[in-house]
């Protein structure tokens, strides 16, 4: 089964294009995404402004590109934070077992029982709505699901012969854990990281839409949609393009995630076979 | 059966307890004096001292937690800083508005999504399967707030069939109330279909691989009765479990839909109180939604044996 599934190609292509747009925005955008121009308010898509202008005369395409960098950057950092934190907790609980496991997992499961976005809302009440507050709140909110998956994987791995072999060779517990157990968690973590990126991107957009995201005038897809609402009747392009960006990116992530799961999840492979 | 019910109910108690600990910790992590947080900036020193006494703030943290938990169990969630109203009635008022939208969507979605997922699995890798899974994946990828805005743009503004924003209490004018419910419900309904079709397809695929299905076909049963009598029963279980999770996520994420359609529901109450730093209401909303989420999943678990009697034997 060494071919690339069509949904992996399509998903990868979408993420690639969105990522390139985001990277490009850090170097160049058609207009300054923050430049206000009242003579060019609410212009429909046309020659000068390809995707139109908003209520302050700011270029929508430039803002979408800058927003891609903000939204995808925050999601990426949050995902990395949740993966690192969750892996640490899961590895400790799964490898040490006993009371460490019981106490860590009791809290983990209770946090897991909150809907992720609700936990993030609660944490945002403390951290405040800014870039680092969001990363911290969302990172903590999604950490428990990573810990669950890692712990489960470690539980089955630590019974394997190669772990015993490492111990018999006189390697310390910590060395065995990092050198032999951790690398075998990479496959399930890859699948999870892809879904996680999607969840976080959606959560970040939702929070921005609610006004609890990165504060304006900095653009995110979510806050662009929120500010489009009063003008939706006269300038519907303001509501169309940011939403399209979020949906297409999420579609790309979902397609890529499905393809990865099909390839890396042994349970799915059995069904396919 | 009774033992199964008792065990599941008892299992929910530690979860609720740790949730209470989490919410308590969350509110105590906010820098500042908890009594001042609970009464707001404009409180007079006498009532501040009174509340400090009642919350036991000069005693140890475990004692404070015990006092706090006692109040929560007696349904005393304090008063809103901004309006001065008791928190629980405020939450319940708003909850009925949100619950109506979420419940209708959750009850309708499986009726469409489960058969669609089964058909996709049954005609696996056909054009129909591809179309259904493709449509579900696209629906799944559209955030509810954009879907809501699109519906609003199309049916509210361009076609003018439905009222654009707002909400009418049911008992004042039932017909108008229903009309206002259509778009928010449709938004959640379409989003959920995406999730449920894929789950239903995946679990049907697993069941269709099993020997007893081959046996049922071999003994000459029609495809219809293989699907209805043999596949459905075993394939529905995982989808049913997912419905509980979906309900919880919708309650957590309802705020965005309520924002799109300007509905004064529970999600909006939570977000508004975060803006207003109305900590008693924030704390109450978190506790309440978490509680509902646990109860819903408990009910889903308790009803599970109806679809799969094997779980009680475990």
Coordinates of C-alpha atoms in Angstrom, one line a residue:
Chain A
X1 CA 0.0 0.0 0.0
X2 CA 2.7 2.5 -1.0
X3 CA 0.6 5.0 -2.9
X4 CA -0.7 8.4 -1.9
X5 CA -4.5 8.4 -1.4
X6 CA -6.3 11.1 -3.4
X7 CA -7.7 12.7 -0.3
X8 CA -4.1 13.0 1.1
X9 CA -3.0 14.8 -2.1
X10 CA -6.0 17.1 -2.1
X11 CA -5.8 17.8 1.6
X12 CA -2.0 18.4 1.4
X13 CA -2.5 20.7 -1.5
X14 CA -5.1 22.8 0.3
X15 CA -3.0 23.1 3.5
X16 CA 0.1 23.8 1.4
X17 CA -1.6 26.7 -0.5
X18 CA -3.0 28.2 2.7
X19 CA 0.3 27.8 4.5
X20 CA 2.2 29.5 1.6
X21 CA -0.3 32.4 1.6
X22 CA 0.3 32.8 5.3
X23 CA 4.1 32.7 4.9
X24 CA 3.9 35.1 2.0
X25 CA 1.9 37.6 4.1
X26 CA 4.8 38.0 6.5
X27 CA 6.9 39.3 3.5
X28 CA 4.4 40.9 1.1
X29 CA 0.7 41.6 0.9
X30 CA -1.0 43.5 -2.0
X31 CA -1.9 46.3 0.4
X32 CA -1.2 47.0 4.1
X33 CA -3.8 44.9 5.9
X34 CA -4.2 47.6 8.6
X35 CA -4.2 50.7 6.3
X36 CA -7.5 52.6 6.6
X37 CA -8.8 54.3 3.5
X38 CA -12.2 55.9 3.9
X39 CA -12.5 56.8 0.2
X40 CA -12.5 53.1 -0.7
X41 CA -15.1 51.8 1.8
X42 CA -17.1 48.6 1.1
X43 CA -15.9 48.3 -2.5
X44 CA -17.0 45.0 -4.1
X45 CA -14.3 42.6 -5.6
X46 CA -12.7 44.2 -8.6
X47 CA -9.5 45.1 -10.5
X48 CA -7.8 47.1 -7.8
X49 CA -9.0 45.2 -4.7
X50 CA -9.4 41.6 -5.9
X51 CA -11.6 40.5 -3.0
X52 CA -13.0 44.0 -2.2
X53 CA -12.6 46.2 0.8
X54 CA -14.2 46.3 4.3
X55 CA -16.0 49.0 6.2
X56 CA -12.7 50.9 6.9
X57 CA -11.6 50.6 3.2
X58 CA -9.0 47.9 4.1
X59 CA -8.1 45.4 1.4
X60 CA -9.8 42.1 2.1
X61 CA -7.3 39.9 0.4
X62 CA -4.4 41.4 2.3
X63 CA -6.3 40.9 5.6
X64 CA -7.2 37.3 4.7
X65 CA -3.5 36.6 4.1
X66 CA -2.4 38.2 7.4
X67 CA -5.3 36.4 9.2
X68 CA -4.1 33.1 7.8
X69 CA -0.7 33.8 9.4
X70 CA -2.3 34.7 12.7
X71 CA -4.9 31.9 12.8
X72 CA -2.6 29.1 11.5
X73 CA 0.4 30.4 13.6
X74 CA -1.7 30.3 16.8
X75 CA -3.1 26.9 16.0
X76 CA 0.3 25.5 15.2
X77 CA 1.8 26.8 18.5
X78 CA -1.2 25.6 20.5
X79 CA -1.0 22.1 18.9
X80 CA 2.7 21.8 19.7
X81 CA 2.1 22.9 23.3
X82 CA -0.8 20.5 23.7
X83 CA 1.2 17.6 22.2
X84 CA 4.3 18.3 24.3
X85 CA 2.3 18.7 27.6
X86 CA 0.0 15.8 26.8
X87 CA 2.8 13.5 25.9
X88 CA 4.7 14.3 29.1
X89 CA 1.6 13.5 31.2
X90 CA 0.6 10.4 29.2
X91 CA 4.2 9.0 29.2
X92 CA 4.5 9.4 33.0
X93 CA 1.1 8.0 33.7
X94 CA 1.4 5.1 31.3
X95 CA 5.0 4.2 32.2
X96 CA 5.0 4.6 36.0
X97 CA 1.4 3.2 36.5
X98 CA 0.1 2.8 40.0
X99 CA -0.9 5.8 42.0
X100 CA 0.8 8.3 39.6
X101 CA -1.4 7.0 36.8
X102 CA -4.6 6.9 38.9
X103 CA -4.2 10.5 40.2
X104 CA -3.1 12.0 36.8
X105 CA -5.8 10.2 34.9
X106 CA -8.6 11.1 37.4
X107 CA -7.9 14.8 36.7
X108 CA -7.3 14.2 33.1
X109 CA -10.6 12.4 32.6
X110 CA -12.5 15.1 34.5
X111 CA -11.0 17.8 32.2
X112 CA -11.7 15.6 29.2
X113 CA -15.3 15.5 30.4
X114 CA -15.6 19.3 29.7
X115 CA -16.3 20.1 26.1
X116 CA -12.9 21.6 24.9
X117 CA -14.3 25.0 23.9
X118 CA -16.0 25.4 27.3
X119 CA -12.8 24.7 29.2
X120 CA -11.0 27.2 26.9
X121 CA -13.7 29.8 27.6
X122 CA -13.2 29.3 31.4
X123 CA -9.5 29.6 31.1
X124 CA -9.8 32.7 28.9
X125 CA -11.7 34.4 31.8
X126 CA -8.4 34.2 33.7
X127 CA -5.8 34.7 31.0
X128 CA -7.6 37.4 29.1
X129 CA -8.1 37.6 25.4
X130 CA -4.7 38.0 23.8
X131 CA -2.5 35.8 21.6
X132 CA -0.7 34.1 24.5
X133 CA -3.8 33.8 26.6
X134 CA -5.5 31.9 23.7
X135 CA -2.5 29.6 23.2
X136 CA -2.4 28.8 26.9
X137 CA -6.2 28.3 27.2
X138 CA -6.6 26.2 24.1
X139 CA -3.3 24.3 24.8
X140 CA -4.5 23.3 28.3
X141 CA -8.0 22.5 27.0
X142 CA -6.8 20.0 24.4
X143 CA -3.9 18.6 26.5
X144 CA -6.0 15.9 28.1
X145 CA -7.0 14.2 24.9
X146 CA -3.3 13.9 23.9
X147 CA -2.5 12.5 27.4
X148 CA -5.2 9.8 26.9
X149 CA -3.9 8.6 23.6
X150 CA -0.2 8.5 24.7
X151 CA -1.0 6.7 27.9
X152 CA -3.0 4.1 26.1
X153 CA -0.2 3.5 23.6
X154 CA 2.5 3.4 26.4
X155 CA 0.4 0.9 28.3
X156 CA 0.5 -1.6 25.5
X157 CA 4.1 -0.8 24.5
X158 CA 5.6 -1.4 28.0
X159 CA 4.7 -5.1 27.9
X160 CA 6.7 -5.6 24.7
X161 CA 10.0 -7.5 24.7
X162 CA 12.1 -4.6 23.4
X163 CA 11.2 -2.6 26.5
X164 CA 12.2 -5.5 28.8
X165 CA 15.4 -6.0 26.7
X166 CA 16.3 -2.3 27.3
X167 CA 15.9 -2.7 31.0
X168 CA 17.8 -6.0 31.1
X169 CA 20.7 -4.3 29.3
X170 CA 20.9 -2.0 32.4
X171 CA 19.4 1.1 30.8
X172 CA 17.6 3.5 33.3
X173 CA 13.9 3.8 33.3
X174 CA 14.1 7.4 32.0
X175 CA 16.4 6.3 29.1
X176 CA 14.1 3.4 28.2
X177 CA 11.1 5.7 28.2
X178 CA 12.6 8.4 26.0
X179 CA 14.7 6.2 23.7
X180 CA 12.4 3.2 23.2
X181 CA 8.8 3.9 24.2
X182 CA 8.5 7.5 23.0
X183 CA 9.5 6.9 19.3
X184 CA 6.7 4.3 19.1
X185 CA 4.1 6.8 20.0
X186 CA 4.9 8.9 17.0
X187 CA 2.4 7.2 14.6
X188 CA -0.7 7.7 16.8
X189 CA 0.5 11.2 17.7
X190 CA 0.7 12.2 14.0
X191 CA -2.9 11.2 13.4
X192 CA -3.9 13.0 16.6
X193 CA -1.9 16.1 15.8
X194 CA -3.7 16.5 12.5
X195 CA -7.1 16.4 14.1
X196 CA -5.9 18.6 16.9
X197 CA -4.8 21.3 14.4
X198 CA -8.3 21.3 13.0
X199 CA -10.0 21.4 16.4
X200 CA -7.8 24.3 17.5
X201 CA -8.2 26.2 14.3
X202 CA -12.0 25.9 14.7
X203 CA -11.8 26.9 18.4
X204 CA -9.6 29.8 17.7
X205 CA -11.9 31.0 14.9
X206 CA -14.9 30.6 17.2
X207 CA -13.3 32.6 20.0
X208 CA -12.3 35.3 17.6
X209 CA -15.8 35.4 16.2
X210 CA -17.1 35.8 19.8
X211 CA -14.7 38.7 20.3
X212 CA -12.5 36.7 22.7
X213 CA -9.6 36.2 20.2
X214 CA -6.7 38.3 19.1
X215 CA -7.9 41.9 19.7
X216 CA -8.6 44.1 16.6
X217 CA -7.4 45.7 14.4
X218 CA -5.2 42.6 13.9
X219 CA -7.1 40.4 11.5
X220 CA -8.1 36.8 12.1
X221 CA -10.6 34.9 10.0
X222 CA -13.0 34.7 13.0
X223 CA -13.0 38.4 13.8
X224 CA -13.3 39.4 10.1
X225 CA -16.5 37.3 10.0
X226 CA -17.7 38.9 13.2
X227 CA -17.2 42.4 12.0
X228 CA -18.8 41.6 8.6
X229 CA -22.2 40.8 10.3
X230 CA -23.6 44.4 10.4
X231 CA -22.7 44.9 6.6
X232 CA -23.9 41.5 5.4
X233 CA -26.8 42.9 3.4
X234 CA -24.8 45.5 1.5
X235 CA -21.3 43.8 1.4
X236 CA -21.8 40.0 1.4
X237 CA -18.2 39.4 0.2
X238 CA -17.1 40.4 3.6
X239 CA -18.9 37.4 5.1
X240 CA -18.1 35.0 2.2
X241 CA -14.3 35.0 1.9
X242 CA -13.2 34.6 5.6
X243 CA -15.7 31.8 6.1
X244 CA -14.5 30.1 2.9
X245 CA -10.9 30.3 4.1
X246 CA -11.8 28.6 7.4
X247 CA -13.9 26.0 5.8
X248 CA -11.5 25.1 3.0
X249 CA -8.6 24.9 5.5
X250 CA -10.6 22.7 7.8
X251 CA -11.6 20.5 4.8
X252 CA -8.0 20.1 3.9
X253 CA -7.1 19.1 7.4
X254 CA -10.0 16.6 7.6
X255 CA -9.0 15.0 4.3
X256 CA -5.4 14.8 5.3
X257 CA -6.4 13.4 8.7
X258 CA -8.6 10.7 7.1
X259 CA -5.8 9.6 4.8
X260 CA -3.3 9.5 7.7
X261 CA -5.7 7.5 9.9
X262 CA -6.3 5.0 7.1
X263 CA -2.6 4.5 6.7
X264 CA -1.3 4.6 10.3
X265 CA -4.2 3.3 12.4
X266 CA -3.8 -0.5 12.5
X267 CA -7.5 -1.0 13.4
X268 CA -8.6 0.7 10.2
X269 CA -6.0 -1.3 8.2
X270 CA -7.6 -4.5 9.3
X271 CA -11.0 -3.4 8.0
X272 CA -9.5 -2.3 4.7
X273 CA -7.6 -5.5 4.2
Chain B
X1 CA -29.5 -4.6 34.9
X2 CA -29.9 -2.8 38.3
X3 CA -26.2 -3.3 39.0
X4 CA -25.3 -1.8 35.7
X5 CA -27.4 1.3 36.4
X6 CA -26.1 1.7 39.9
X7 CA -22.5 1.3 38.7
X8 CA -22.8 3.9 35.9
X9 CA -24.5 6.4 38.3
X10 CA -21.8 5.9 40.9
X11 CA -19.1 6.4 38.2
X12 CA -20.5 9.8 37.5
X13 CA -20.0 11.0 41.1
X14 CA -16.1 11.2 41.1
X15 CA -16.2 12.9 37.7
X16 CA -18.6 15.6 39.0
X17 CA -16.5 16.0 42.1
X18 CA -13.3 16.6 40.1
X19 CA -15.1 18.9 37.8
X20 CA -16.2 20.9 40.8
X21 CA -12.6 21.0 42.0
X22 CA -11.5 22.2 38.6
X23 CA -14.0 25.0 38.5
X24 CA -13.2 26.0 42.1
X25 CA -9.5 26.1 41.2
X26 CA -10.1 28.0 38.0
X27 CA -11.9 30.8 39.8
X28 CA -9.3 30.9 42.6
X29 CA -6.5 31.2 40.0
X30 CA -7.8 34.7 39.2
X31 CA -5.5 37.1 40.9
X32 CA -7.3 39.2 43.6
X33 CA -9.5 38.7 46.6
X34 CA -12.3 36.2 45.9
X35 CA -14.8 38.2 47.9
X36 CA -14.1 41.3 45.8
X37 CA -14.3 39.3 42.6
X38 CA -17.7 37.9 43.7
X39 CA -19.2 41.3 44.7
X40 CA -17.5 43.6 42.1
X41 CA -15.5 46.8 42.5
X42 CA -18.3 48.8 44.0
X43 CA -19.0 46.6 47.0
X44 CA -19.0 48.3 50.5
X45 CA -16.5 47.0 53.2
X46 CA -19.2 45.6 55.4
X47 CA -20.7 43.3 52.8
X48 CA -17.2 42.3 51.7
X49 CA -16.4 41.3 55.3
X50 CA -19.7 39.5 55.5
X51 CA -19.0 37.5 52.4
X52 CA -15.4 36.7 53.5
X53 CA -16.8 35.3 56.7
X54 CA -19.4 33.2 54.8
X55 CA -16.9 31.9 52.2
X56 CA -14.5 31.1 55.1
X57 CA -11.7 33.0 53.4
X58 CA -9.6 33.2 56.5
X59 CA -9.5 29.4 56.8
X60 CA -7.6 26.8 54.9
X61 CA -8.2 26.1 51.3
X62 CA -9.8 22.6 51.9
X63 CA -12.3 24.2 54.3
X64 CA -13.0 27.0 51.8
X65 CA -13.7 24.3 49.1
X66 CA -16.0 22.4 51.5
X67 CA -18.0 25.6 52.2
X68 CA -18.1 26.4 48.5
X69 CA -19.2 22.8 47.5
X70 CA -21.8 22.9 50.3
X71 CA -23.3 26.1 48.7
X72 CA -23.2 24.6 45.2
X73 CA -25.0 21.4 46.4
X74 CA -27.7 23.6 48.1
X75 CA -28.0 25.2 44.6
X76 CA -26.7 28.5 45.9
X77 CA -24.4 29.9 43.1
X78 CA -24.3 33.4 44.4
X79 CA -25.5 36.6 42.7
X80 CA -24.6 38.2 39.4
X81 CA -22.4 41.2 39.9
X82 CA -23.9 43.2 37.0
X83 CA -27.6 42.6 37.7
X84 CA -27.7 41.4 41.3
X85 CA -30.0 38.5 40.4
X86 CA -29.4 35.0 41.8
X87 CA -27.3 33.1 39.3
X88 CA -29.2 29.8 39.1
X89 CA -32.6 31.2 37.9
X90 CA -30.7 33.3 35.4
X91 CA -29.0 30.3 34.0
X92 CA -32.1 28.2 33.9
X93 CA -34.0 30.9 32.0
X94 CA -31.3 31.1 29.4
X95 CA -30.8 27.3 29.3
X96 CA -34.4 26.6 28.1
X97 CA -33.8 28.8 25.1
X98 CA -30.5 27.1 24.1
X99 CA -31.8 23.6 25.0
X100 CA -34.8 23.9 22.7
X101 CA -32.5 24.6 19.7
X102 CA -29.9 22.0 20.5
X103 CA -32.5 19.3 21.3
X104 CA -34.5 19.6 18.2
X105 CA -31.3 19.5 16.1
X106 CA -30.0 16.5 18.0
X107 CA -33.3 14.6 17.6
X108 CA -33.6 15.3 13.9
X109 CA -30.1 14.8 12.7
X110 CA -29.7 11.0 13.3
X111 CA -33.0 10.4 11.4
X112 CA -31.3 11.5 8.3
X113 CA -27.7 10.8 9.0
X114 CA -27.8 7.2 10.2
X115 CA -29.6 5.8 7.2
X116 CA -27.4 7.9 4.9
X117 CA -24.3 6.5 6.5
X118 CA -25.6 2.9 6.3
X119 CA -26.4 3.3 2.6
X120 CA -22.9 4.7 2.0
X121 CA -21.3 1.8 3.7
X122 CA -23.6 -0.7 1.9
X123 CA -22.7 0.7 -1.5
X124 CA -19.1 1.2 -0.4
X125 CA -16.7 2.8 -3.0
X126 CA -19.6 3.5 -5.3
X127 CA -20.3 6.9 -6.7
X128 CA -23.1 7.2 -4.1
X129 CA -20.7 6.5 -1.3
X130 CA -18.2 9.0 -2.5
X131 CA -21.0 11.7 -2.9
X132 CA -22.4 11.0 0.6
X133 CA -19.0 11.0 2.3
X134 CA -17.8 14.0 0.4
X135 CA -20.9 16.0 1.3
X136 CA -20.6 14.9 5.0
X137 CA -16.9 15.9 5.1
X138 CA -17.7 19.3 3.5
X139 CA -20.6 19.9 6.0
X140 CA -18.3 18.8 8.9
X141 CA -15.6 21.4 7.8
X142 CA -18.0 24.4 7.7
X143 CA -18.0 26.1 11.1
X144 CA -21.5 26.6 12.5
X145 CA -21.1 30.4 12.6
X146 CA -20.3 30.6 8.9
X147 CA -23.1 28.2 8.0
X148 CA -25.4 30.3 10.1
X149 CA -24.3 33.5 8.3
X150 CA -24.8 31.9 4.9
X151 CA -28.3 30.7 5.8
X152 CA -29.1 34.2 7.1
X153 CA -27.8 35.7 3.9
X154 CA -29.7 33.4 1.6
X155 CA -33.1 32.8 3.4
X156 CA -33.2 35.9 5.5
X157 CA -31.9 38.7 3.2
X158 CA -31.9 37.5 -0.4
X159 CA -35.1 35.4 -0.3
X160 CA -36.7 37.0 2.7
X161 CA -38.5 33.8 3.7
X162 CA -37.4 33.8 7.4
X163 CA -36.9 36.4 10.1
X164 CA -33.3 37.5 10.2
X165 CA -32.4 37.8 13.9
X166 CA -34.0 37.6 17.3
X167 CA -36.1 35.4 19.3
X168 CA -39.7 35.2 20.4
X169 CA -40.7 33.4 23.7
X170 CA -42.7 30.3 22.9
X171 CA -45.8 31.1 25.0
X172 CA -46.2 34.6 23.6
X173 CA -46.6 33.5 20.0
X174 CA -45.9 29.8 19.2
X175 CA -46.0 30.3 15.4
X176 CA -43.5 33.1 15.3
X177 CA -41.3 31.3 17.9
X178 CA -41.1 28.3 15.6
X179 CA -40.3 30.5 12.6
X180 CA -37.4 32.1 14.5
X181 CA -36.1 28.6 15.5
X182 CA -35.8 27.3 11.9
X183 CA -32.4 28.8 10.9
X184 CA -30.5 28.2 14.2
X185 CA -31.9 24.6 14.3
X186 CA -31.0 24.1 10.6
X187 CA -27.5 25.3 11.2
X188 CA -26.8 22.8 14.0
X189 CA -28.7 20.1 12.1
X190 CA -26.6 20.4 9.0
X191 CA -23.3 20.5 11.0
X192 CA -24.2 17.4 13.0
X193 CA -25.2 15.4 9.9
X194 CA -21.7 15.7 8.7
X195 CA -20.3 14.2 11.9
X196 CA -23.0 11.5 12.2
X197 CA -23.0 10.2 8.6
X198 CA -19.3 9.4 8.8
X199 CA -19.6 7.7 12.2
X200 CA -22.6 5.7 11.0
X201 CA -20.8 4.7 7.8
X202 CA -17.6 3.6 9.7
X203 CA -19.5 1.4 12.2
X204 CA -21.7 -0.1 9.5
X205 CA -18.5 -1.0 7.5
X206 CA -17.2 -2.8 10.6
X207 CA -20.4 -4.8 11.0
X208 CA -20.7 -5.7 7.4
X209 CA -17.3 -7.5 7.5
X210 CA -18.6 -9.9 10.1
X211 CA -19.4 -13.6 9.4
X212 CA -23.0 -13.4 10.5
X213 CA -23.8 -10.9 7.8
X214 CA -22.3 -13.3 5.2
X215 CA -24.4 -16.0 6.8
X216 CA -27.5 -13.9 6.6
X217 CA -26.9 -13.2 3.0
X218 CA -26.1 -16.9 2.3
X219 CA -29.3 -18.1 3.7
X220 CA -31.1 -15.9 1.1
X221 CA -32.3 -12.9 3.0
X222 CA -33.0 -9.8 1.0
X223 CA -30.5 -7.0 1.3
X224 CA -33.2 -4.9 2.9
X225 CA -33.6 -7.3 5.8
X226 CA -29.9 -7.9 6.1
X227 CA -29.5 -4.2 6.6
X228 CA -32.5 -3.5 8.7
X229 CA -32.6 -6.6 11.0
X230 CA -29.0 -7.6 11.2
X231 CA -26.7 -4.7 10.4
X232 CA -28.6 -1.7 11.9
X233 CA -28.8 -3.1 15.5
X234 CA -25.0 -3.6 15.8
X235 CA -24.0 -0.6 13.8
X236 CA -26.1 1.9 15.7
X237 CA -24.4 1.6 19.1
X238 CA -21.2 3.6 18.4
X239 CA -23.3 6.3 16.7
X240 CA -25.6 6.5 19.7
X241 CA -22.6 7.1 22.0
X242 CA -21.4 9.9 19.7
X243 CA -24.8 11.6 20.0
X244 CA -24.1 12.2 23.7
X245 CA -20.7 13.8 22.8
X246 CA -22.2 15.9 20.0
X247 CA -24.8 17.2 22.4
X248 CA -22.2 18.3 24.9
X249 CA -20.1 19.9 22.2
X250 CA -23.1 21.8 20.9
X251 CA -23.9 23.1 24.4
X252 CA -20.3 24.2 24.7
X253 CA -20.2 25.7 21.2
X254 CA -23.8 27.1 21.1
X255 CA -22.5 30.6 21.9
X256 CA -21.4 31.2 18.3
X257 CA -24.8 30.3 16.8
X258 CA -26.6 32.4 19.4
X259 CA -24.3 35.3 18.4
X260 CA -25.1 34.9 14.7
X261 CA -28.9 34.9 15.3
X262 CA -28.9 37.2 18.3
X263 CA -30.5 34.7 20.6
X264 CA -30.3 35.3 24.4
X265 CA -29.2 31.8 25.3
X266 CA -26.9 30.2 27.8
X267 CA -23.8 30.4 25.5
X268 CA -24.3 34.1 25.1
X269 CA -24.8 34.5 28.8
X270 CA -21.4 32.9 29.4
X271 CA -19.6 35.0 26.8
X272 CA -21.2 38.2 28.0
X273 CA -20.3 37.5 31.6
X274 CA -16.7 36.8 30.5
X275 CA -16.7 40.3 28.9
X276 CA -18.2 41.8 32.1
X277 CA -15.9 39.8 34.4
X278 CA -19.1 38.7 36.2
X279 CA -17.3 35.8 38.0
X280 CA -20.3 34.3 39.8
X281 CA -22.1 33.9 36.5
X282 CA -19.0 32.5 34.7
X283 CA -18.6 30.0 37.5
X284 CA -22.3 29.1 37.4
X285 CA -22.3 28.6 33.7
X286 CA -19.2 26.4 33.7
X287 CA -20.6 24.2 36.5
X288 CA -24.0 24.0 34.9
X289 CA -22.9 23.1 31.4
X290 CA -20.4 20.5 32.8
X291 CA -23.2 19.0 34.9
X292 CA -25.6 18.8 32.0
X293 CA -22.8 17.2 29.9
X294 CA -22.2 14.5 32.5
X295 CA -25.9 13.8 32.9
X296 CA -26.5 13.6 29.2
X297 CA -23.6 11.1 28.7
X298 CA -24.9 9.2 31.7
X299 CA -28.4 8.9 30.1
X300 CA -26.8 7.9 26.8
X301 CA -24.9 5.2 28.7
X302 CA -28.0 4.0 30.5
X303 CA -30.0 3.7 27.3
X304 CA -27.2 2.0 25.5
X305 CA -28.3 -1.6 26.5
X306 CA -31.5 -0.9 24.5
X307 CA -29.3 -1.1 21.3
X308 CA -26.7 -3.5 22.5
X309 CA -27.7 -5.8 25.4
X310 CA -24.2 -7.2 25.7
X311 CA -22.9 -4.3 27.7
X312 CA -24.9 -5.1 30.8
X313 CA -23.4 -8.6 30.9
X314 CA -19.9 -7.2 31.1

